[in-house]
Coordinates of N, CA, C and O in Angstrom, one line a residue:
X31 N -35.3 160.8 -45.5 CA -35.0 162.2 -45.5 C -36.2 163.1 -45.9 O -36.5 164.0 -45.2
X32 N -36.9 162.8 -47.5 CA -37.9 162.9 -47.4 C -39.1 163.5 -45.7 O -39.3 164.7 -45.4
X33 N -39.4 162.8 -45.4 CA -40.1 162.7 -44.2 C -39.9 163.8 -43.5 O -40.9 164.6 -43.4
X34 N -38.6 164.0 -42.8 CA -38.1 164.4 -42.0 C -38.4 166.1 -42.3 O -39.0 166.8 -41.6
X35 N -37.8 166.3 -43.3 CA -37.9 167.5 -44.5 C -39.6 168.3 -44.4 O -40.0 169.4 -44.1
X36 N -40.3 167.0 -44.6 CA -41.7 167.5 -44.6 C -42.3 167.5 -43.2 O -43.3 168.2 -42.8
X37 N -41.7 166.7 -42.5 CA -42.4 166.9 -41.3 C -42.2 168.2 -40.4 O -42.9 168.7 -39.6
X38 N -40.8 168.7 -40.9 CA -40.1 170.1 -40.2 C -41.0 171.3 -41.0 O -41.2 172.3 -40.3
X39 N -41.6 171.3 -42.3 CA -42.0 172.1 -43.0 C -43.5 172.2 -42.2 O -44.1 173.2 -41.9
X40 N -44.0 171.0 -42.1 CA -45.2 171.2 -41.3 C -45.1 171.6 -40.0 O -46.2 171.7 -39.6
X41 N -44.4 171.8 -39.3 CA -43.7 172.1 -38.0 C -43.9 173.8 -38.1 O -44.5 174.5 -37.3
X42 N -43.0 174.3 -39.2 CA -42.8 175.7 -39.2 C -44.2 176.0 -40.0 O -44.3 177.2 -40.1
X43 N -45.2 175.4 -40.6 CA -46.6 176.2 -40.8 C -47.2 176.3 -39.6 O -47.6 177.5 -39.4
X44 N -47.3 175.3 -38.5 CA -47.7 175.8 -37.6 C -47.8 176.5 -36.8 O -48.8 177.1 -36.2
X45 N -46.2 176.5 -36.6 CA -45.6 177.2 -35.3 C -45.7 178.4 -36.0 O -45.9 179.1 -35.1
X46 N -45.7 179.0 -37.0 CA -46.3 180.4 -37.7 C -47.1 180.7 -37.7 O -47.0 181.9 -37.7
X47 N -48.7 180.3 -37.8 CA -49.8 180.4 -37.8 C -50.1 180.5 -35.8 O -51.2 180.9 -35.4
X48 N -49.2 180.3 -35.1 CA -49.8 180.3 -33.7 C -49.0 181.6 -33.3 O -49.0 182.1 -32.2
X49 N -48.4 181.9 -34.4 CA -47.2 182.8 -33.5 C -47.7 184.3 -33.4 O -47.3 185.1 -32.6
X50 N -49.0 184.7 -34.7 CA -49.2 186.1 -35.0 C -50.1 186.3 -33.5 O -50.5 185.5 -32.6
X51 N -50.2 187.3 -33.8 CA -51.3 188.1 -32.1 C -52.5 188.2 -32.8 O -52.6 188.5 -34.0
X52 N -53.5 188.0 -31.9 CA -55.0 188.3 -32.2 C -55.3 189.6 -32.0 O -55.0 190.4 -31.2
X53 N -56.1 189.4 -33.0 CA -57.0 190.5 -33.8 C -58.0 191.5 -32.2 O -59.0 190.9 -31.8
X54 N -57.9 192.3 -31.7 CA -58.2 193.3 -31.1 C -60.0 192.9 -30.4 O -60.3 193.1 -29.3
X55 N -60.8 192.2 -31.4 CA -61.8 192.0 -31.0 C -62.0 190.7 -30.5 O -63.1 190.4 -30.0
X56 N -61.0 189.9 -30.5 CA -60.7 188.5 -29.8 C -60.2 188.8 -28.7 O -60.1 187.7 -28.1
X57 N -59.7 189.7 -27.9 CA -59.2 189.6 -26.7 C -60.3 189.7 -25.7 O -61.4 189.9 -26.3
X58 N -60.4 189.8 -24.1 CA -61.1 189.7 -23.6 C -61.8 191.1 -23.1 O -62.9 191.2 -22.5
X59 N -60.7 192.4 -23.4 CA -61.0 193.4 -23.3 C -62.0 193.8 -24.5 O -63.1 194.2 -24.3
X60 N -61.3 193.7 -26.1 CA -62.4 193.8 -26.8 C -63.6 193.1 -27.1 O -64.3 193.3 -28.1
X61 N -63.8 192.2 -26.1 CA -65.1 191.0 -26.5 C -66.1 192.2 -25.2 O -67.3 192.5 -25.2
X62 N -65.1 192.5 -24.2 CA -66.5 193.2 -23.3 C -66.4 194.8 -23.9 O -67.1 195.6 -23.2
X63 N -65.9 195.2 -24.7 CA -66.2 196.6 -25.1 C -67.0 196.4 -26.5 O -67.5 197.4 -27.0
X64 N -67.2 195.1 -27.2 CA -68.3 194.8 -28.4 C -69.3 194.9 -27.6 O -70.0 195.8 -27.9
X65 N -69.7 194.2 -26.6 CA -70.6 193.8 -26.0 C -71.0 194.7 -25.3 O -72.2 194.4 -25.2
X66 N -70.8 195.7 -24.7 CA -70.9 196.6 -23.9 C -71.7 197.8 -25.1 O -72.7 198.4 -24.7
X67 N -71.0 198.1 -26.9 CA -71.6 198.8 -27.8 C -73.1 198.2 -28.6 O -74.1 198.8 -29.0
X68 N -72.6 196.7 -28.4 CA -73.6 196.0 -28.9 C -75.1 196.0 -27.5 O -76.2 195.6 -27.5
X69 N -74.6 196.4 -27.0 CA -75.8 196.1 -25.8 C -76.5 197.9 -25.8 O -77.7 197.9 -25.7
X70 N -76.1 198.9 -25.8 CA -76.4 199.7 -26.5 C -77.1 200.2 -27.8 O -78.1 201.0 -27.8
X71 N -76.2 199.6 -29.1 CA -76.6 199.7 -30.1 C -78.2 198.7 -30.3 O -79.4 199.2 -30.5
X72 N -77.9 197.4 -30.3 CA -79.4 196.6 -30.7 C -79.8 196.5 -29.2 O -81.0 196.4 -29.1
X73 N -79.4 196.5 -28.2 CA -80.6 195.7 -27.0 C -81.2 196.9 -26.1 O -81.4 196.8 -24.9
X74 N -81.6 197.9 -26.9 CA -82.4 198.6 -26.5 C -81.9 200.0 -25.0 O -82.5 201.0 -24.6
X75 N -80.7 199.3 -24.5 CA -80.8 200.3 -22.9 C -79.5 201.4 -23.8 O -78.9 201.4 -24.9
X76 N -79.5 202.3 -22.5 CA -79.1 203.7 -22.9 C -77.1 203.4 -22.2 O -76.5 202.5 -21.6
X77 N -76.9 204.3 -22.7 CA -75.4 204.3 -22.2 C -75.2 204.7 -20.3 O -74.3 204.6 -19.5
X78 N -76.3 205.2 -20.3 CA -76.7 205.3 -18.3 C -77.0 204.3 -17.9 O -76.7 204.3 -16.7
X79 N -77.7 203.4 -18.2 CA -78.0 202.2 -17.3 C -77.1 201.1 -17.7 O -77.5 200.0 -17.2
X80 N -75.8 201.2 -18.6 CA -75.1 200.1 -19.0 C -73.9 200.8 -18.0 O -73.8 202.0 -17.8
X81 N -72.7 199.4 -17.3 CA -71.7 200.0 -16.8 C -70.6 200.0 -18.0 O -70.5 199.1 -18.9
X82 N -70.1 200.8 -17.8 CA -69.1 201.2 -19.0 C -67.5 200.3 -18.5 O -66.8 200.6 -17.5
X83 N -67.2 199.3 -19.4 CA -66.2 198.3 -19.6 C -65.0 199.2 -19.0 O -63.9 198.7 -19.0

């Protein structure tokens, strides 16, 4: 019984931990609008020769 008990409890940590939504800069739209500021900000070109996400 034991077991069973703990194995369900490790079940619902998981299945909780998979369930929240990711964080804004993990999706694929915010990874190309970092990238798109970051290419701007440190890699030197202007907001005119970068295409805007």
């Amino acid at each position: 019984m034991k077991k069973i008990t703990g194995l369900l409890l490790i079940l619902f940590f998981v299945l909780g931990a998979c369930s929240s939504p990711k964080p804004y800069y993990k999706t694929a739209k915010g990874k190309k609008k970092t990238k798109y500021y970051n290419d701007i900000q440190f890699g030197g070109k202007s907001a005119s020769q970068m295409k805007k996400p």
